């Protein structure tokens, strides 16, 4: 018996040593093919995490919104920088191996700032979508351009003049301007990516230069264009298929008044139907940006992704109907782009409730039967769960942020509601630990005022009504990191942070959960109870997803610290990396 116990102990020790010593990569945007952002690394744990120290820092030289997820393959870190520059770094010390400098097209107008959310690496190539709507393949060895494709051509949307509107809030910083923010995904020799900026709306600066977003404004009319997701041959960039995120026929849908998950929508269905004939071409400008990297079920070949709000944003009078497939979770065939199913979280969305956070795949048991599931953390403040084979709605979680006056329409006096256009869960990816049966969500609580306005007739221009959604005093905002049981939808624990959480989450087999704060720190929590165990200071806001990887027996934690002007967080230009001494 003693020999058997000794043998078992030796085997366990050997397994643990191998686990601690083997290299662990972060090969794709979501960490693994399921988008779990959960690493098997166990070297850093709740006992020793307080000993984390800076290992190395990379200075990008560009002080701007830095949202990228680094990719680590064969000891090399590939990192997209703001404005679509790319670097390859030695992942053990940050030494730059090569740098690609991107040249934006001369007439480019960005809708959403300089941020890029990452690259994809495969077959000796590095693939990146750009804010000027190009898809580029670089040589992974030296960063030279292999091919460069314009994804959208000349149709980049229709602009609306802002005279008389911006004066009430500040200068306009975003309109319709087609680009690409997501990291690509690779499948069966194809690079798959979607476009953003197609849902027309104005992002207006606050009068105070150091303050966050002043307002988002929606104006009725035929502005913007339809979005799409497309696949390109990874060898030459030739388009293989395209799926438009706007349904061409019957985009008005069924005029849904109550969603399958039980939300009553304040819609005047009779008026919408009466005005339908006047807006027959509204679908051509329908919006539906594709913000987040799709996840592909490798067993079925089905690709899942979320879509943005309809266009124009927050103003539904010129787009009667459900506006399919906007503000939806969609499934298409990854080989052909053929439609499989969709679930529209918010039909006829008037609140900017994009399906922005990337979906995640996992398995659950329903009525004693195993079910392949897909989950998505909504701007609405619920984690939605579906049968990923057919999109059947299974449940939504307890609300992970406070909810008040949701789905109410704007008034001239203004309605206070939350969550609003900022979320809930914004674009931040979740982390999911199937062993602990938990999903970890970083979210925003920031009340907004939803108002109706009228621009008076002047200079030959008619009077025009429009709506605005403006964040209230930042002192009323905060962040919530939430652990939710994926079998029941119940909240296990929550941690409230001083600032709204925007960036993303990492979990590890070592029992830790990491996320960043806009005031300038990366935080580590005990995965079991949410206790804050450690914080690493950064020189700017941490508003990007952290990752971890292991080389030569040493585990590293890395995150981009570039701040976020939209939320009023200090900007910077560094990637910071920590490890145990």
XYZ file of C-alpha atoms in Angstrom:
581
model
C 0.000 0.000 0.000
C 2.822 2.386 0.849
C 4.429 1.738 -2.534
C 1.123 2.421 -4.294
C 0.687 5.714 -2.416
C 4.287 6.673 -3.146
C 3.799 5.912 -6.820
C 0.630 8.008 -6.928
C 2.326 10.917 -5.175
C 5.278 10.692 -7.573
C 2.935 10.659 -10.573
C 1.003 13.674 -9.286
C 4.220 15.560 -8.586
C 5.532 14.726 -12.049
C 2.261 15.900 -13.673
C 2.324 19.123 -11.673
C 5.969 19.777 -12.585
C 5.269 19.195 -16.269
C 2.202 21.457 -16.076
C 4.240 24.189 -14.464
C 7.117 23.826 -16.932
C 5.383 23.450 -20.310
C 4.865 26.409 -22.606
C 1.340 27.808 -22.739
C 0.434 30.098 -25.629
C -2.328 32.615 -26.246
C -2.759 31.723 -29.924
C -6.016 33.496 -30.813
C -8.122 36.447 -29.717
C -10.371 34.474 -27.360
C -7.539 32.426 -25.873
C -9.044 29.190 -27.214
C -11.522 28.177 -29.899
C -14.449 28.556 -27.490
C -13.566 32.168 -26.487
C -13.187 31.090 -22.861
C -10.243 33.400 -22.092
C -9.405 30.813 -19.453
C -5.805 29.656 -19.247
C -4.559 26.301 -17.886
C -1.622 28.152 -16.274
C -1.343 27.449 -12.529
C 2.000 28.972 -11.536
C 0.425 32.218 -10.293
C -2.277 31.492 -7.714
C -4.170 33.185 -4.854
C -1.323 32.478 -2.446
C 1.567 33.973 -4.431
C -0.189 36.518 -6.693
C 0.815 39.361 -4.352
C 4.423 38.672 -5.337
C 3.833 39.622 -8.996
C 6.391 42.160 -10.195
C 6.904 44.061 -13.464
C 8.712 41.781 -15.922
C 8.971 44.076 -18.949
C 7.225 46.975 -20.664
C 6.826 47.873 -24.319
C 6.349 51.517 -25.278
C 4.276 51.776 -28.467
C 5.050 55.460 -28.960
C 1.335 56.132 -29.598
C -0.779 57.602 -26.817
C -4.321 56.569 -27.742
C -7.087 54.055 -27.001
C -5.297 50.698 -26.814
C -7.799 47.805 -26.856
C -5.792 44.975 -28.400
C -5.526 41.406 -27.176
C -1.912 40.289 -27.718
C -1.429 36.948 -29.478
C 1.482 34.740 -28.372
C 2.710 31.978 -30.695
C 6.075 30.156 -30.562
C 7.502 32.615 -28.067
C 6.580 35.670 -30.152
C 3.951 38.221 -29.172
C 2.074 39.850 -32.063
C 0.425 43.090 -31.026
C -1.709 45.554 -32.996
C -1.287 49.165 -31.915
C -3.636 52.147 -32.243
C -3.999 53.289 -35.869
C -3.209 49.713 -36.999
C 0.533 49.569 -36.612
C 1.729 46.072 -35.665
C 4.760 44.833 -33.748
C 6.299 41.432 -33.122
C 8.000 41.158 -29.736
C 10.070 38.576 -27.899
C 7.439 37.480 -25.386
C 10.024 36.933 -22.634
C 11.554 40.407 -22.615
C 9.622 42.718 -24.976
C 12.449 43.134 -27.491
C 10.993 44.363 -30.789
C 11.579 41.924 -33.641
C 9.829 43.960 -36.328
C 7.301 46.785 -36.736
C 4.735 47.429 -39.466
C 3.725 51.087 -39.928
C 0.224 51.462 -41.355
C -0.610 54.309 -43.723
C -4.282 55.334 -43.533
C -6.093 56.219 -46.746
C -6.105 59.978 -47.261
C -9.870 60.578 -47.127
C -10.601 58.194 -44.283
C -13.153 59.306 -41.674
C -13.180 57.118 -38.596
C -16.399 56.539 -36.714
C -14.896 55.086 -33.583
C -11.349 56.243 -32.903
C -7.981 54.595 -33.502
C -8.468 51.365 -31.544
C -7.879 47.920 -32.998
C -8.719 44.804 -30.978
C -6.122 42.383 -32.245
C -4.649 40.224 -34.964
C -4.917 36.607 -36.070
C -1.846 34.466 -36.754
C -1.845 31.417 -39.030
C 0.222 29.795 -41.773
C 3.173 32.156 -41.284
C 0.967 35.234 -41.676
C -0.415 37.942 -39.396
C -3.884 39.203 -40.363
C -5.427 42.509 -39.290
C -8.514 44.567 -40.097
C -7.970 48.320 -40.112
C -9.926 51.403 -39.088
C -9.883 52.491 -42.742
C -11.665 49.247 -43.714
C -8.813 47.211 -45.141
C -7.773 43.637 -44.480
C -4.020 43.114 -44.464
C -1.801 40.031 -44.388
C 1.748 40.463 -43.062
C 4.671 38.067 -43.133
C 5.027 36.760 -39.559
C 8.818 36.637 -39.904
C 9.500 40.255 -40.869
C 6.195 42.199 -40.987
C 6.295 42.823 -44.728
C 2.960 43.152 -46.531
C 1.841 40.025 -48.387
C -1.503 41.419 -49.516
C -3.762 44.393 -48.742
C -7.476 44.469 -49.634
C -10.084 47.250 -49.477
C -13.029 45.528 -47.811
C -15.906 47.948 -48.550
C -15.098 49.897 -51.711
C -16.680 53.314 -52.208
C -19.880 52.858 -50.184
C -18.797 54.167 -46.786
C -22.160 55.581 -45.722
C -23.952 58.912 -45.927
C -23.203 61.742 -43.524
C -25.596 64.226 -41.910
C -24.696 67.807 -41.157
C -24.313 68.513 -37.434
C -24.885 72.279 -37.497
C -27.084 73.364 -34.626
C -26.838 70.021 -32.821
C -23.258 69.794 -31.637
C -23.542 73.280 -30.152
C -25.723 71.913 -27.366
C -23.286 69.188 -26.344
C -19.854 69.713 -27.859
C -18.053 68.893 -31.083
C -18.957 65.756 -33.038
C -16.234 63.100 -32.873
C -17.989 60.263 -34.627
C -20.486 59.814 -37.433
C -20.827 57.125 -40.083
C -17.331 56.125 -41.084
C -16.845 52.499 -42.066
C -13.915 50.672 -40.534
C -12.888 47.465 -38.786
C -12.282 47.128 -35.055
C -12.496 43.387 -34.402
C -9.672 40.892 -34.490
C -10.096 38.451 -37.410
C -10.805 34.752 -36.974
C -9.287 31.993 -39.155
C -11.256 28.988 -40.381
C -10.456 26.423 -43.066
C -8.118 28.654 -45.081
C -10.304 31.740 -44.712
C -9.928 35.008 -42.799
C -13.293 36.168 -41.460
C -13.951 39.746 -40.397
C -16.775 42.299 -40.135
C -17.161 46.048 -40.562
C -18.215 48.719 -38.057
C -19.379 52.325 -38.086
C -22.407 51.671 -40.298
C -25.077 52.561 -37.708
C -25.400 56.305 -38.036
C -25.214 58.363 -34.837
C -23.157 61.253 -33.511
C -20.672 60.910 -30.661
C -20.338 64.348 -29.143
C -17.557 65.572 -26.886
C -18.313 67.115 -23.511
C -17.453 70.835 -23.143
C -14.748 69.891 -20.624
C -11.804 68.365 -22.496
C -11.014 66.099 -19.531
C -14.586 64.815 -19.211
C -15.974 61.644 -20.814
C -18.468 61.409 -23.673
C -20.899 64.335 -23.826
C -23.756 62.568 -25.617
C -24.836 60.197 -28.355
C -27.348 61.727 -30.772
C -29.790 60.004 -33.129
C -31.333 61.759 -36.141
C -34.059 60.276 -38.345
C -33.225 59.869 -42.015
C -31.441 57.784 -44.623
C -27.932 57.882 -43.198
C -25.299 55.167 -42.899
C -25.284 51.842 -44.738
C -25.716 48.149 -44.025
C -23.019 46.138 -42.306
C -21.612 42.720 -43.154
C -19.345 39.895 -42.118
C -17.172 38.382 -44.855
C -14.605 35.639 -45.454
C -11.442 36.071 -47.532
C -8.944 33.567 -48.902
C -6.000 33.706 -46.492
C -3.502 33.227 -49.331
C -4.547 36.052 -51.653
C -7.279 38.085 -49.924
C -9.980 37.223 -52.460
C -13.487 37.408 -51.034
C -15.081 33.975 -50.594
C -18.455 34.904 -49.113
C -20.333 37.811 -47.537
C -23.219 37.831 -45.084
C -25.089 41.125 -44.821
C -26.151 41.940 -41.279
C -29.318 43.578 -42.627
C -32.070 41.347 -43.931
C -32.882 42.571 -47.440
C -36.432 41.231 -47.630
C -38.894 41.600 -44.769
C -36.368 43.427 -42.573
C -39.370 44.753 -40.683
C -39.952 41.243 -39.295
C -42.991 40.479 -37.167
C -43.268 43.844 -35.379
C -42.325 42.205 -32.108
C -43.865 43.841 -29.035
C -42.654 41.301 -26.442
C -39.309 39.518 -26.795
C -38.889 35.801 -26.162
C -37.033 36.584 -22.932
C -39.979 38.620 -21.639
C -39.170 42.269 -22.425
C -42.156 44.516 -23.234
C -41.145 47.077 -25.852
C -42.845 50.517 -25.973
C -43.721 50.406 -29.645
C -46.533 52.065 -31.539
C -47.019 49.154 -33.919
C -49.966 50.732 -35.730
C -47.967 53.861 -36.610
C -44.942 51.803 -37.651
C -47.059 49.755 -40.044
C -48.772 52.866 -41.390
C -45.436 54.510 -42.238
C -43.789 51.373 -43.633
C -44.590 52.281 -47.240
C -42.790 55.613 -46.825
C -39.563 53.885 -45.799
C -39.241 50.980 -48.215
C -35.491 51.570 -48.664
C -34.637 51.992 -44.978
C -32.907 48.602 -44.942
C -30.262 49.905 -47.358
C -29.022 52.221 -44.592
C -29.858 49.788 -41.809
C -26.608 49.604 -39.806
C -25.800 46.388 -37.958
C -22.068 46.833 -37.302
C -20.077 43.701 -36.450
C -18.032 44.798 -33.436
C -16.699 41.623 -31.868
C -14.676 38.661 -33.084
C -16.906 35.688 -34.000
C -16.586 32.313 -32.305
C -16.770 29.163 -34.437
C -18.049 25.784 -33.288
C -15.405 23.529 -34.801
C -17.672 20.481 -34.475
C -20.459 21.934 -36.606
C -18.671 24.602 -38.637
C -21.187 27.205 -37.463
C -19.959 30.745 -36.793
C -21.594 32.941 -34.137
C -21.346 36.720 -33.809
C -23.223 39.773 -32.546
C -24.540 42.766 -34.478
C -24.852 46.452 -33.666
C -27.848 48.741 -33.445
C -29.953 49.738 -36.454
C -29.317 52.971 -38.311
C -30.019 55.697 -37.509
C -29.089 55.078 -33.906
C -31.754 55.676 -31.210
C -34.212 57.169 -33.698
C -36.727 54.661 -35.021
C -39.256 56.790 -36.872
C -37.516 56.408 -40.227
C -37.002 52.625 -39.860
C -40.348 51.009 -38.916
C -40.314 47.321 -38.047
C -37.995 44.985 -36.122
C -34.962 45.980 -38.261
C -33.618 42.447 -38.735
C -30.810 41.383 -38.031
C -29.621 44.295 -35.903
C -28.938 44.008 -32.137
C -28.904 40.242 -32.588
C -26.874 37.124 -31.989
C -26.419 35.456 -35.382
C -25.275 32.047 -36.596
C -24.020 31.397 -40.133
C -22.169 28.594 -41.895
C -18.441 29.371 -41.563
C -17.688 27.784 -44.955
C -20.383 29.483 -47.034
C -21.864 32.342 -44.984
C -25.332 30.777 -45.249
C -27.827 31.885 -42.589
C -28.560 29.406 -39.791
C -30.423 31.275 -37.052
C -30.662 34.536 -35.174
C -31.941 35.831 -31.854
C -32.792 39.516 -31.729
C -32.210 40.775 -28.198
C -33.842 44.156 -28.886
C -36.140 44.458 -31.923
C -36.407 48.033 -33.260
C -33.606 49.069 -30.906
C -33.912 52.700 -29.773
C -31.330 52.529 -26.977
C -28.014 51.539 -28.552
C -28.132 48.029 -27.064
C -25.637 46.489 -29.486
C -24.724 42.847 -29.064
C -21.156 43.987 -28.507
C -19.397 41.567 -26.131
C -18.086 38.456 -27.953
C -20.161 35.279 -27.484
C -18.707 32.249 -25.684
C -19.359 28.507 -26.185
C -19.852 25.959 -23.397
C -21.942 22.924 -22.447
C -24.794 22.693 -19.966
C -27.423 20.148 -18.957
C -31.108 20.876 -19.574
C -33.751 18.458 -18.252
C -31.063 15.834 -17.819
C -29.802 16.156 -21.383
C -26.454 17.702 -22.449
C -26.907 20.847 -24.529
C -24.200 22.703 -26.499
C -24.787 26.289 -25.404
C -23.748 29.787 -26.359
C -23.755 32.761 -23.997
C -23.473 36.509 -24.508
C -23.180 39.307 -21.953
C -25.595 42.028 -23.010
C -25.483 45.780 -22.765
C -28.867 45.263 -21.151
C -27.215 43.730 -18.077
C -28.246 40.102 -18.597
C -26.159 37.103 -19.684
C -28.207 35.403 -22.416
C -27.894 31.630 -22.959
C -29.092 29.708 -26.034
C -28.921 26.257 -27.550
C -26.258 26.961 -30.146
C -27.602 24.329 -32.529
C -30.764 26.308 -33.273
C -30.700 29.529 -31.231
C -33.448 28.387 -28.865
C -33.542 30.751 -25.884
C -32.759 28.853 -22.677
C -32.472 31.504 -19.992
C -30.984 34.831 -19.041
C -29.038 35.440 -15.858
C -29.855 37.604 -12.904
C -29.095 41.210 -13.763
C -25.372 41.879 -13.255
C -25.838 45.674 -13.194
C -28.600 47.856 -11.722
C -31.581 48.341 -14.051
C -33.987 51.279 -14.029
C -36.466 52.647 -16.590
C -35.072 50.335 -19.269
C -36.838 50.390 -22.629
C -38.495 53.749 -21.952
C -38.585 56.343 -24.718
C -37.072 59.833 -24.576
C -39.057 62.850 -23.405
C -38.443 66.588 -23.624
C -37.791 66.677 -19.890
C -35.484 63.691 -20.131
C -35.786 60.163 -18.741
C -33.112 58.781 -16.420
C -32.379 55.160 -17.249
C -29.718 52.511 -16.780
C -28.071 50.672 -18.270
C -27.965 52.912 -21.321
C -25.893 53.176 -24.461
C -22.665 52.492 -22.511
C -23.935 49.208 -21.023
C -24.099 46.828 -19.066
C -21.446 44.766 -20.729
C -19.960 46.866 -23.505
C -17.457 45.348 -25.966
C -15.498 43.749 -23.093
C -15.032 39.983 -23.585
C -15.970 37.663 -20.723
C -13.938 34.783 -19.265
C -15.483 31.379 -18.625
C -14.291 28.513 -16.403
C -16.206 25.351 -17.276
C -14.756 23.469 -14.305
C -15.997 26.029 -11.786
C -19.159 26.510 -13.909
C -18.759 30.274 -13.887
C -18.622 33.125 -16.342
C -16.900 36.350 -15.279
C -18.265 39.622 -16.668
C -16.784 43.131 -16.510
C -19.518 45.758 -16.735
C -20.546 49.398 -16.535
C -23.035 51.181 -14.299
C -23.504 54.699 -15.601
C -26.979 56.302 -15.644
C -27.897 58.263 -18.757
C -30.452 60.942 -19.561
C -32.568 60.190 -22.621
C -34.095 63.365 -24.128
C -36.045 64.603 -27.113
C -34.873 67.812 -28.822
C -35.985 69.979 -31.694
C -33.660 71.940 -33.934
C -35.549 75.079 -35.020
C -35.916 75.938 -38.656
C -33.116 78.246 -39.826
C -31.140 79.163 -42.952
C -33.608 77.391 -45.184
C -33.407 74.147 -43.217
C -36.608 72.694 -41.764
C -37.059 72.047 -38.071
C -35.895 68.588 -37.072
C -36.538 66.434 -34.031
C -33.803 64.234 -32.672
C -32.882 62.384 -29.482
C -29.844 62.336 -27.251
C -28.527 59.961 -24.619
C -26.022 61.616 -22.293
C -24.163 60.098 -19.333
C -24.978 61.867 -16.070
C -22.383 62.947 -13.498
C -19.470 60.490 -13.516
C -19.620 60.407 -9.705
C -22.748 58.273 -10.078
C -20.924 55.643 -12.134
C -18.967 52.552 -11.111
C -17.907 49.145 -12.370
C -19.020 45.624 -11.491
C -17.062 42.406 -11.921
C -19.538 39.546 -11.608
C -19.228 35.769 -11.371
C -22.358 33.987 -12.637
C -23.149 30.272 -12.452
C -23.582 29.116 -16.060
C -26.014 26.330 -15.091
C -28.447 28.471 -13.097
C -27.797 32.085 -14.141
C -27.437 33.038 -10.469
C -24.826 35.526 -9.289
C -22.080 33.855 -7.243
C -20.207 37.032 -6.264
C -19.676 40.629 -7.307
C -16.944 43.208 -6.821
C -17.727 46.892 -7.197
C -14.920 49.072 -8.557
C -14.572 52.852 -8.444
C -14.744 53.185 -12.228
C -16.854 51.464 -14.906
C -15.095 48.347 -16.189
C -14.375 48.393 -19.897
C -11.756 46.090 -21.416
C -12.295 42.438 -20.591
C -11.582 39.531 -18.259
C -9.044 36.710 -17.910
C -9.414 33.644 -15.685
C -6.828 30.960 -14.910
C -6.732 27.386 -13.671
C -4.619 28.815 -10.867
C -7.829 30.202 -9.368
C -7.538 33.851 -10.377
C -9.611 36.383 -12.310
C -7.948 39.472 -13.825
C -9.464 42.675 -15.161
C -8.370 46.306 -15.514
C -9.515 49.681 -14.170
C -9.635 52.968 -16.009
C -7.837 54.800 -13.203
C -4.701 52.824 -13.999
C -4.351 49.339 -12.552
C -4.656 45.670 -13.408
C -6.446 43.768 -10.649
C -6.446 40.095 -9.594
C -9.321 38.438 -7.708
C -9.869 35.107 -6.016
C -12.022 33.164 -8.480
C -13.908 31.462 -5.647
C -15.117 34.466 -3.694
C -14.203 37.664 -5.570
C -11.725 38.931 -2.980
C -9.334 41.472 -4.483
C -5.841 40.072 -3.965
C -3.482 42.243 -6.014
C -3.273 45.365 -8.166
C -0.503 46.295 -10.572
C -0.176 50.010 -11.250
C -0.117 51.233 -14.839
C 0.684 54.566 -16.446
C -2.734 54.851 -18.094
C -6.178 53.328 -17.895
C -6.366 49.555 -18.358
C -9.180 49.274 -20.884
C -8.035 46.220 -22.816
C -8.373 42.480 -22.136
C -5.500 40.911 -20.124
C -3.878 37.653 -21.205
C -1.470 35.144 -19.707
C 1.110 32.823 -21.247
C 4.007 30.663 -20.099
C 7.489 30.249 -21.612
C 10.349 28.153 -20.223
C 8.428 27.524 -17.024
C 7.637 31.195 -16.338
C 4.084 32.540 -16.388
C 3.496 36.099 -17.589
C 0.441 38.372 -17.250
C 0.160 41.053 -19.971
C -2.223 43.900 -20.745
C -2.286 47.039 -22.887
C -2.656 50.289 -20.928
C -3.846 53.043 -23.242
C -6.863 54.495 -21.464
C -10.171 55.410 -23.052
C -11.131 58.990 -23.907
C -14.799 58.023 -24.304
C -14.917 57.181 -20.589
C -12.582 59.956 -19.504
C -9.710 57.611 -18.607
C -6.105 58.856 -18.984
C -4.479 57.743 -22.226
C -1.072 56.120 -22.543
C 1.045 54.015 -24.833
C 2.423 50.954 -23.060
C 1.963 47.221 -22.903
C 2.847 46.088 -19.378
C 3.832 42.577 -18.309
C 4.166 41.014 -14.846
C 5.629 37.748 -13.538
C 6.717 36.178 -10.258
C 10.293 36.963 -9.186
